[in-house]
Short mmCIF file of N, CA and C in Angstrom, two decimals:
data_model
loop_
_atom_site.label_atom_id
_atom_site.label_comp_id
_atom_site.label_asym_id
_atom_site.label_seq_id
_atom_site.Cartn_x
_atom_site.Cartn_y
_atom_site.Cartn_z
N MET A 1 0.82 -1.20 0.00
CA MET A 1 0.00 0.00 0.00
C MET A 1 0.86 1.26 0.00
N GLY A 2 1.87 1.35 0.82
CA GLY A 2 2.70 2.55 0.89
C GLY A 2 1.97 3.71 1.55
N TYR A 3 2.43 4.91 1.23
CA TYR A 3 1.91 6.13 1.87
C TYR A 3 1.44 7.16 0.83
N LYS A 4 1.18 6.69 -0.40
CA LYS A 4 0.72 7.53 -1.51
C LYS A 4 1.78 8.57 -1.88
N TYR A 5 1.41 9.83 -1.94
CA TYR A 5 2.36 10.92 -2.25
C TYR A 5 2.48 11.81 -1.03
N GLY A 6 3.57 12.56 -0.98
CA GLY A 6 3.76 13.40 0.19
C GLY A 6 4.80 14.47 -0.01
N ILE A 7 5.07 15.16 1.09
CA ILE A 7 6.08 16.22 1.14
C ILE A 7 7.10 15.85 2.21
N TRP A 8 8.35 15.87 1.82
CA TRP A 8 9.45 15.58 2.74
C TRP A 8 10.42 16.74 2.81
N LEU A 9 11.14 16.80 3.92
CA LEU A 9 12.36 17.57 4.04
C LEU A 9 13.50 16.56 4.02
N VAL A 10 14.29 16.57 2.96
CA VAL A 10 15.35 15.59 2.74
C VAL A 10 16.68 16.16 3.21
N TYR A 11 17.46 15.34 3.91
CA TYR A 11 18.76 15.78 4.41
C TYR A 11 19.89 15.02 3.72
N ASN A 12 21.10 15.50 3.93
CA ASN A 12 22.31 14.93 3.34
C ASN A 12 22.56 13.54 3.91
N GLN A 13 22.61 12.55 3.04
CA GLN A 13 22.80 11.15 3.46
C GLN A 13 24.16 10.92 4.13
N GLU A 14 25.14 11.76 3.85
CA GLU A 14 26.46 11.58 4.45
C GLU A 14 26.45 11.92 5.94
N LEU A 15 25.55 12.80 6.36
CA LEU A 15 25.48 13.19 7.76
C LEU A 15 24.71 12.19 8.61
N LEU A 16 23.76 11.54 7.99
CA LEU A 16 22.90 10.58 8.70
C LEU A 16 22.54 9.48 7.71
N ALA A 17 23.34 8.44 7.71
CA ALA A 17 23.20 7.39 6.69
C ALA A 17 21.95 6.55 6.90
N THR A 18 21.19 6.38 5.85
CA THR A 18 20.04 5.49 5.82
C THR A 18 20.09 4.71 4.51
N LYS A 19 19.41 3.56 4.47
CA LYS A 19 19.36 2.78 3.23
C LYS A 19 18.31 3.36 2.28
N HIS A 20 17.35 4.07 2.82
CA HIS A 20 16.33 4.75 2.03
C HIS A 20 16.71 6.25 1.98
N ILE A 21 15.91 7.05 1.32
CA ILE A 21 16.16 8.49 1.27
C ILE A 21 15.86 9.07 2.65
N GLY A 22 16.85 9.63 3.29
CA GLY A 22 16.68 10.19 4.63
C GLY A 22 15.82 11.45 4.59
N HIS A 23 14.84 11.50 5.48
CA HIS A 23 13.87 12.60 5.38
C HIS A 23 13.10 12.80 6.68
N PHE A 24 12.52 13.96 6.80
CA PHE A 24 11.48 14.27 7.78
C PHE A 24 10.19 14.45 7.00
N THR A 25 9.17 13.69 7.32
CA THR A 25 7.89 13.77 6.62
C THR A 25 7.11 14.98 7.12
N ILE A 26 6.67 15.82 6.20
CA ILE A 26 5.71 16.87 6.54
C ILE A 26 4.31 16.31 6.36
N SER A 27 4.06 15.66 5.22
CA SER A 27 2.73 15.11 4.95
C SER A 27 2.85 13.85 4.11
N CYS A 28 1.82 13.02 4.20
CA CYS A 28 1.74 11.81 3.38
C CYS A 28 0.26 11.48 3.17
N PHE A 29 0.02 10.39 2.47
CA PHE A 29 -1.33 9.97 2.08
C PHE A 29 -2.04 11.07 1.31
N MET A 30 -1.35 11.60 0.30
CA MET A 30 -1.90 12.66 -0.55
C MET A 30 -2.09 12.15 -1.97
N GLU A 31 -2.99 12.78 -2.69
CA GLU A 31 -3.08 12.58 -4.12
C GLU A 31 -1.94 13.38 -4.77
N TYR A 32 -1.51 12.94 -5.93
CA TYR A 32 -0.35 13.56 -6.58
C TYR A 32 -0.51 15.07 -6.76
N LEU A 33 -1.63 15.51 -7.35
CA LEU A 33 -1.80 16.95 -7.62
C LEU A 33 -1.88 17.76 -6.33
N ASP A 34 -2.48 17.20 -5.29
CA ASP A 34 -2.49 17.90 -4.00
C ASP A 34 -1.08 18.06 -3.45
N ALA A 35 -0.26 17.03 -3.60
CA ALA A 35 1.12 17.10 -3.12
C ALA A 35 1.90 18.18 -3.87
N VAL A 36 1.71 18.24 -5.17
CA VAL A 36 2.40 19.27 -5.97
C VAL A 36 1.92 20.66 -5.56
N ASN A 37 0.62 20.81 -5.38
CA ASN A 37 0.09 22.12 -4.97
C ASN A 37 0.58 22.52 -3.58
N LEU A 38 0.62 21.57 -2.66
CA LEU A 38 1.13 21.87 -1.33
C LEU A 38 2.61 22.26 -1.40
N TYR A 39 3.37 21.51 -2.16
CA TYR A 39 4.79 21.83 -2.36
C TYR A 39 4.95 23.27 -2.87
N ASP A 40 4.19 23.62 -3.91
CA ASP A 40 4.28 24.97 -4.48
C ASP A 40 3.93 26.03 -3.43
N GLU A 41 2.89 25.75 -2.66
CA GLU A 41 2.47 26.73 -1.65
C GLU A 41 3.52 26.88 -0.54
N LEU A 42 4.08 25.77 -0.08
CA LEU A 42 5.13 25.83 0.94
C LEU A 42 6.39 26.52 0.38
N LYS A 43 6.75 26.17 -0.84
CA LYS A 43 7.94 26.76 -1.47
C LYS A 43 7.78 28.27 -1.62
N ASN A 44 6.61 28.70 -2.09
CA ASN A 44 6.38 30.13 -2.29
C ASN A 44 6.34 30.90 -0.97
N ALA A 45 5.86 30.26 0.08
CA ALA A 45 5.75 30.93 1.37
C ALA A 45 7.08 30.95 2.13
N TYR A 46 7.84 29.83 2.07
CA TYR A 46 9.00 29.69 2.96
C TYR A 46 10.29 29.26 2.26
N GLY A 47 10.24 29.03 0.95
CA GLY A 47 11.43 28.54 0.26
C GLY A 47 11.56 27.04 0.40
N ILE A 48 12.64 26.49 -0.19
CA ILE A 48 12.81 25.03 -0.17
C ILE A 48 13.84 24.57 0.86
N HIS A 49 14.51 25.49 1.54
CA HIS A 49 15.55 25.12 2.50
C HIS A 49 15.05 25.31 3.93
N SER A 50 15.41 24.36 4.78
CA SER A 50 14.98 24.40 6.18
C SER A 50 16.02 23.70 7.04
N GLN A 51 16.07 24.08 8.30
CA GLN A 51 16.98 23.46 9.26
C GLN A 51 16.16 22.69 10.30
N ILE A 52 16.63 21.51 10.64
CA ILE A 52 16.02 20.74 11.72
C ILE A 52 17.12 20.28 12.66
N GLN A 53 16.90 20.50 13.94
CA GLN A 53 17.85 20.01 14.94
C GLN A 53 17.46 18.58 15.29
N LEU A 54 18.33 17.64 15.00
CA LEU A 54 18.11 16.23 15.29
C LEU A 54 18.42 15.97 16.76
N ILE A 55 17.49 15.31 17.44
CA ILE A 55 17.70 14.93 18.84
C ILE A 55 18.28 13.51 18.84
N GLY A 56 19.59 13.44 18.59
CA GLY A 56 20.26 12.16 18.41
C GLY A 56 20.53 11.39 19.68
N ASN A 57 20.53 12.09 20.82
CA ASN A 57 20.84 11.41 22.08
C ASN A 57 19.63 10.71 22.68
N ASN A 58 18.51 10.67 21.93
CA ASN A 58 17.30 10.01 22.42
C ASN A 58 16.60 9.27 21.27
N PRO A 59 17.22 8.19 20.77
CA PRO A 59 16.57 7.43 19.69
C PRO A 59 15.29 6.78 20.18
N VAL A 60 14.33 6.59 19.27
CA VAL A 60 13.04 6.03 19.66
C VAL A 60 12.55 4.99 18.65
N PHE A 61 11.77 4.03 19.15
CA PHE A 61 11.02 3.14 18.28
C PHE A 61 9.72 3.84 17.94
N PHE A 62 9.38 3.88 16.64
CA PHE A 62 8.09 4.43 16.23
C PHE A 62 7.11 3.26 16.05
N PRO A 63 5.88 3.43 16.46
CA PRO A 63 4.92 2.33 16.36
C PRO A 63 4.52 2.05 14.91
N THR A 64 4.03 0.85 14.68
CA THR A 64 3.45 0.56 13.37
C THR A 64 2.23 1.45 13.20
N ASN A 65 1.86 1.69 11.97
CA ASN A 65 0.65 2.45 11.65
C ASN A 65 0.64 3.81 12.36
N TYR A 66 1.74 4.51 12.20
CA TYR A 66 2.02 5.79 12.86
C TYR A 66 1.00 6.87 12.48
N TYR A 67 0.55 6.83 11.22
CA TYR A 67 -0.38 7.85 10.73
C TYR A 67 -1.81 7.34 10.73
N ILE A 68 -2.75 8.26 10.67
CA ILE A 68 -4.18 7.91 10.72
C ILE A 68 -4.56 6.88 9.65
N HIS A 69 -4.07 7.08 8.42
CA HIS A 69 -4.45 6.20 7.31
C HIS A 69 -3.45 5.06 7.09
N ASP A 70 -2.55 4.90 7.99
CA ASP A 70 -1.45 3.95 7.85
C ASP A 70 -1.88 2.55 8.29
N ASN A 71 -1.74 1.59 7.39
CA ASN A 71 -1.94 0.19 7.75
C ASN A 71 -0.83 -0.67 7.15
N ASN A 72 0.36 -0.09 7.04
CA ASN A 72 1.50 -0.77 6.44
C ASN A 72 2.19 -1.76 7.38
N ASN A 73 1.90 -1.66 8.66
CA ASN A 73 2.49 -2.55 9.66
C ASN A 73 4.01 -2.57 9.62
N LEU A 74 4.60 -1.39 9.37
CA LEU A 74 6.06 -1.25 9.37
C LEU A 74 6.51 -0.65 10.70
N TYR A 75 7.42 -1.32 11.37
CA TYR A 75 8.09 -0.73 12.52
C TYR A 75 9.23 0.13 12.01
N SER A 76 9.61 1.11 12.79
CA SER A 76 10.81 1.88 12.45
C SER A 76 11.40 2.44 13.73
N TRP A 77 12.64 2.86 13.61
CA TRP A 77 13.27 3.58 14.70
C TRP A 77 13.95 4.80 14.10
N GLY A 78 14.14 5.79 14.94
CA GLY A 78 14.77 7.00 14.45
C GLY A 78 14.86 8.04 15.55
N TYR A 79 14.72 9.28 15.13
CA TYR A 79 14.90 10.40 16.04
C TYR A 79 13.82 11.45 15.81
N TYR A 80 13.50 12.16 16.87
CA TYR A 80 12.68 13.35 16.72
C TYR A 80 13.59 14.52 16.37
N GLY A 81 12.98 15.57 15.89
CA GLY A 81 13.72 16.78 15.56
C GLY A 81 12.96 18.01 16.04
N ILE A 82 13.65 19.12 15.99
CA ILE A 82 13.05 20.40 16.38
C ILE A 82 13.16 21.34 15.19
N SER A 83 12.04 21.93 14.80
CA SER A 83 12.01 22.87 13.69
C SER A 83 11.17 24.08 14.07
N ASN A 84 11.73 25.26 13.87
CA ASN A 84 10.94 26.47 14.15
C ASN A 84 9.94 26.77 13.03
N MET A 85 9.92 25.94 11.99
CA MET A 85 9.00 26.12 10.87
C MET A 85 7.78 25.21 10.95
N TRP A 86 7.78 24.25 11.86
CA TRP A 86 6.76 23.19 11.82
C TRP A 86 5.34 23.72 11.94
N ASP A 87 5.11 24.67 12.83
CA ASP A 87 3.76 25.24 12.96
C ASP A 87 3.35 25.99 11.70
N LYS A 88 4.31 26.62 11.05
CA LYS A 88 4.01 27.31 9.78
C LYS A 88 3.67 26.30 8.69
N TYR A 89 4.41 25.20 8.63
CA TYR A 89 4.09 24.14 7.66
C TYR A 89 2.69 23.59 7.93
N LYS A 90 2.38 23.39 9.20
CA LYS A 90 1.06 22.83 9.57
C LYS A 90 -0.07 23.74 9.12
N LYS A 91 0.10 25.04 9.30
CA LYS A 91 -0.97 25.98 8.94
C LYS A 91 -1.34 25.86 7.46
N ILE A 92 -0.35 25.73 6.60
CA ILE A 92 -0.63 25.57 5.17
C ILE A 92 -1.12 24.16 4.87
N THR A 93 -0.50 23.16 5.47
CA THR A 93 -0.85 21.76 5.21
C THR A 93 -2.28 21.45 5.63
N ASP A 94 -2.77 22.13 6.65
CA ASP A 94 -4.14 21.89 7.13
C ASP A 94 -5.20 22.13 6.06
N LYS A 95 -4.86 22.86 5.01
CA LYS A 95 -5.82 23.12 3.93
C LYS A 95 -5.97 21.93 2.98
N TYR A 96 -5.13 20.91 3.15
CA TYR A 96 -5.09 19.78 2.23
C TYR A 96 -5.54 18.49 2.92
N THR A 97 -6.04 17.56 2.12
CA THR A 97 -6.38 16.23 2.62
C THR A 97 -5.09 15.42 2.67
N CYS A 98 -4.62 15.15 3.89
CA CYS A 98 -3.37 14.41 4.07
C CYS A 98 -3.22 14.06 5.54
N ASP A 99 -2.20 13.26 5.82
CA ASP A 99 -1.80 13.00 7.20
C ASP A 99 -0.57 13.86 7.47
N PHE A 100 -0.70 14.80 8.39
CA PHE A 100 0.40 15.69 8.75
C PHE A 100 1.21 15.03 9.87
N SER A 101 2.52 15.15 9.79
CA SER A 101 3.38 14.63 10.84
C SER A 101 3.47 15.67 11.95
N HIS A 102 2.74 15.44 13.03
CA HIS A 102 2.60 16.46 14.07
C HIS A 102 3.88 16.75 14.84
N LYS A 103 4.82 15.83 14.79
CA LYS A 103 6.11 16.05 15.45
C LYS A 103 7.20 15.66 14.46
N PRO A 104 8.12 16.58 14.16
CA PRO A 104 9.18 16.23 13.20
C PRO A 104 9.95 14.98 13.66
N HIS A 105 10.07 14.01 12.77
CA HIS A 105 10.80 12.80 13.08
C HIS A 105 11.39 12.21 11.80
N THR A 106 12.47 11.49 11.96
CA THR A 106 13.07 10.78 10.84
C THR A 106 13.26 9.33 11.23
N SER A 107 12.90 8.44 10.34
CA SER A 107 13.12 7.01 10.57
C SER A 107 14.44 6.61 9.92
N ILE A 108 15.27 5.92 10.69
CA ILE A 108 16.57 5.48 10.20
C ILE A 108 16.47 4.12 9.54
N ASP A 109 15.63 3.26 10.08
CA ASP A 109 15.46 1.93 9.50
C ASP A 109 14.03 1.46 9.72
N TYR A 110 13.56 0.62 8.80
CA TYR A 110 12.20 0.07 8.84
C TYR A 110 12.28 -1.45 8.83
N SER A 111 11.27 -2.09 9.42
CA SER A 111 11.20 -3.55 9.37
C SER A 111 9.80 -4.00 9.75
N LYS A 112 9.40 -5.15 9.22
CA LYS A 112 8.16 -5.79 9.66
C LYS A 112 8.36 -6.48 11.01
N ASN A 113 9.64 -6.67 11.39
CA ASN A 113 9.99 -7.34 12.64
C ASN A 113 10.75 -6.35 13.53
N LYS A 114 10.11 -5.91 14.60
CA LYS A 114 10.72 -4.92 15.50
C LYS A 114 12.04 -5.41 16.09
N GLU A 115 12.17 -6.72 16.28
CA GLU A 115 13.38 -7.28 16.89
C GLU A 115 14.63 -7.05 16.03
N LEU A 116 14.46 -6.78 14.75
CA LEU A 116 15.60 -6.55 13.86
C LEU A 116 16.12 -5.12 13.92
N LEU A 117 15.38 -4.25 14.59
CA LEU A 117 15.77 -2.84 14.66
C LEU A 117 16.63 -2.58 15.89
N LYS A 118 17.72 -1.87 15.69
CA LYS A 118 18.65 -1.56 16.78
C LYS A 118 18.83 -0.05 16.89
N LEU A 119 18.48 0.50 18.04
CA LEU A 119 18.62 1.94 18.29
C LEU A 119 20.10 2.32 18.40
N ILE A 120 20.43 3.49 17.89
CA ILE A 120 21.79 4.02 17.98
C ILE A 120 21.73 5.43 18.55
N ILE A 121 22.46 5.65 19.63
CA ILE A 121 22.57 6.99 20.21
C ILE A 121 23.67 7.72 19.46
N ARG A 122 23.42 8.98 19.15
CA ARG A 122 24.41 9.80 18.44
C ARG A 122 24.34 11.22 18.96
N ASP A 123 25.23 12.05 18.50
CA ASP A 123 25.22 13.45 18.90
C ASP A 123 24.02 14.16 18.28
N ASN A 124 23.54 15.16 18.98
CA ASN A 124 22.53 16.05 18.40
C ASN A 124 23.22 16.86 17.31
N ILE A 125 22.58 16.99 16.16
CA ILE A 125 23.16 17.77 15.06
C ILE A 125 22.07 18.58 14.37
N ASN A 126 22.49 19.64 13.70
CA ASN A 126 21.58 20.42 12.86
C ASN A 126 21.67 19.88 11.44
N LEU A 127 20.53 19.62 10.86
CA LEU A 127 20.47 19.09 9.50
C LEU A 127 19.87 20.12 8.55
N ALA A 128 20.60 20.41 7.50
CA ALA A 128 20.06 21.25 6.42
C ALA A 128 19.20 20.35 5.54
N CYS A 129 17.97 20.77 5.32
CA CYS A 129 17.01 19.95 4.58
C CYS A 129 16.47 20.72 3.38
N THR A 130 16.02 19.96 2.39
CA THR A 130 15.43 20.53 1.18
C THR A 130 14.03 19.94 0.98
N LEU A 131 13.08 20.79 0.65
CA LEU A 131 11.68 20.41 0.44
C LEU A 131 11.52 19.64 -0.87
N HIS A 132 10.74 18.53 -0.84
CA HIS A 132 10.51 17.72 -2.04
C HIS A 132 9.10 17.13 -2.04
N VAL A 133 8.59 16.89 -3.25
CA VAL A 133 7.41 16.04 -3.46
C VAL A 133 7.94 14.63 -3.67
N VAL A 134 7.31 13.66 -3.02
CA VAL A 134 7.80 12.29 -3.11
C VAL A 134 6.69 11.30 -3.46
N ASN A 135 7.13 10.24 -4.13
CA ASN A 135 6.27 9.11 -4.44
C ASN A 135 6.59 8.03 -3.40
N ILE A 136 5.65 7.80 -2.50
CA ILE A 136 5.84 6.81 -1.43
C ILE A 136 4.75 5.74 -1.50
N ASN A 137 4.36 5.40 -2.73
CA ASN A 137 3.31 4.42 -2.97
C ASN A 137 3.76 2.98 -2.70
N ASP A 138 5.03 2.72 -2.81
CA ASP A 138 5.54 1.35 -2.67
C ASP A 138 5.52 0.91 -1.21
N ASP A 139 5.33 -0.38 -0.98
CA ASP A 139 5.39 -0.94 0.37
C ASP A 139 6.82 -0.93 0.92
N ASP A 140 7.79 -0.91 0.04
CA ASP A 140 9.20 -1.00 0.43
C ASP A 140 9.82 0.40 0.46
N PRO A 141 10.28 0.87 1.64
CA PRO A 141 10.87 2.21 1.74
C PRO A 141 12.05 2.44 0.81
N TYR A 142 12.73 1.37 0.42
CA TYR A 142 13.89 1.51 -0.46
C TYR A 142 13.48 1.83 -1.88
N ASN A 143 12.20 1.74 -2.19
CA ASN A 143 11.70 2.07 -3.53
C ASN A 143 11.00 3.44 -3.58
N TRP A 144 10.99 4.17 -2.49
CA TRP A 144 10.41 5.51 -2.50
C TRP A 144 11.34 6.45 -3.26
N ASN A 145 10.74 7.47 -3.92
CA ASN A 145 11.60 8.36 -4.70
C ASN A 145 11.09 9.79 -4.74
N ILE A 146 12.03 10.67 -5.03
CA ILE A 146 11.74 12.09 -5.14
C ILE A 146 11.22 12.41 -6.54
N LEU A 147 10.13 13.17 -6.60
CA LEU A 147 9.56 13.58 -7.89
C LEU A 147 9.93 15.02 -8.23
N LEU A 148 9.86 15.91 -7.26
CA LEU A 148 10.21 17.33 -7.44
C LEU A 148 11.08 17.78 -6.29
#
């Protein structure tokens, strides 16, 4: 099933290595044209560059079915982040039919089996991120891709 289309803030893979495209989800479970329109609106209002402070010293397991429309049964682990833009993103995103990520977070690894996931404590770092429209229709996170 996947997560349909969405908006991500993508960070440099060299700073935080993941097997999939490393990102903070702003929204998911969107129709393609809605995702493009939301991207345009966010880009015009705030630009495509954003900073997120990664809280690396407190890794967390994220539950399966994290979002309202989520029935993918994928476990993940990762980190929360802090963004001074999140409330601004929410205000615009609220106009669209989607699942908004109420707390900035990034998943480092995914699995159908929680026992295969291993938390890693790391330093807190600031991540420079870039806004993108993404295709997250695939069940496999390694097949998700950036469209814009």
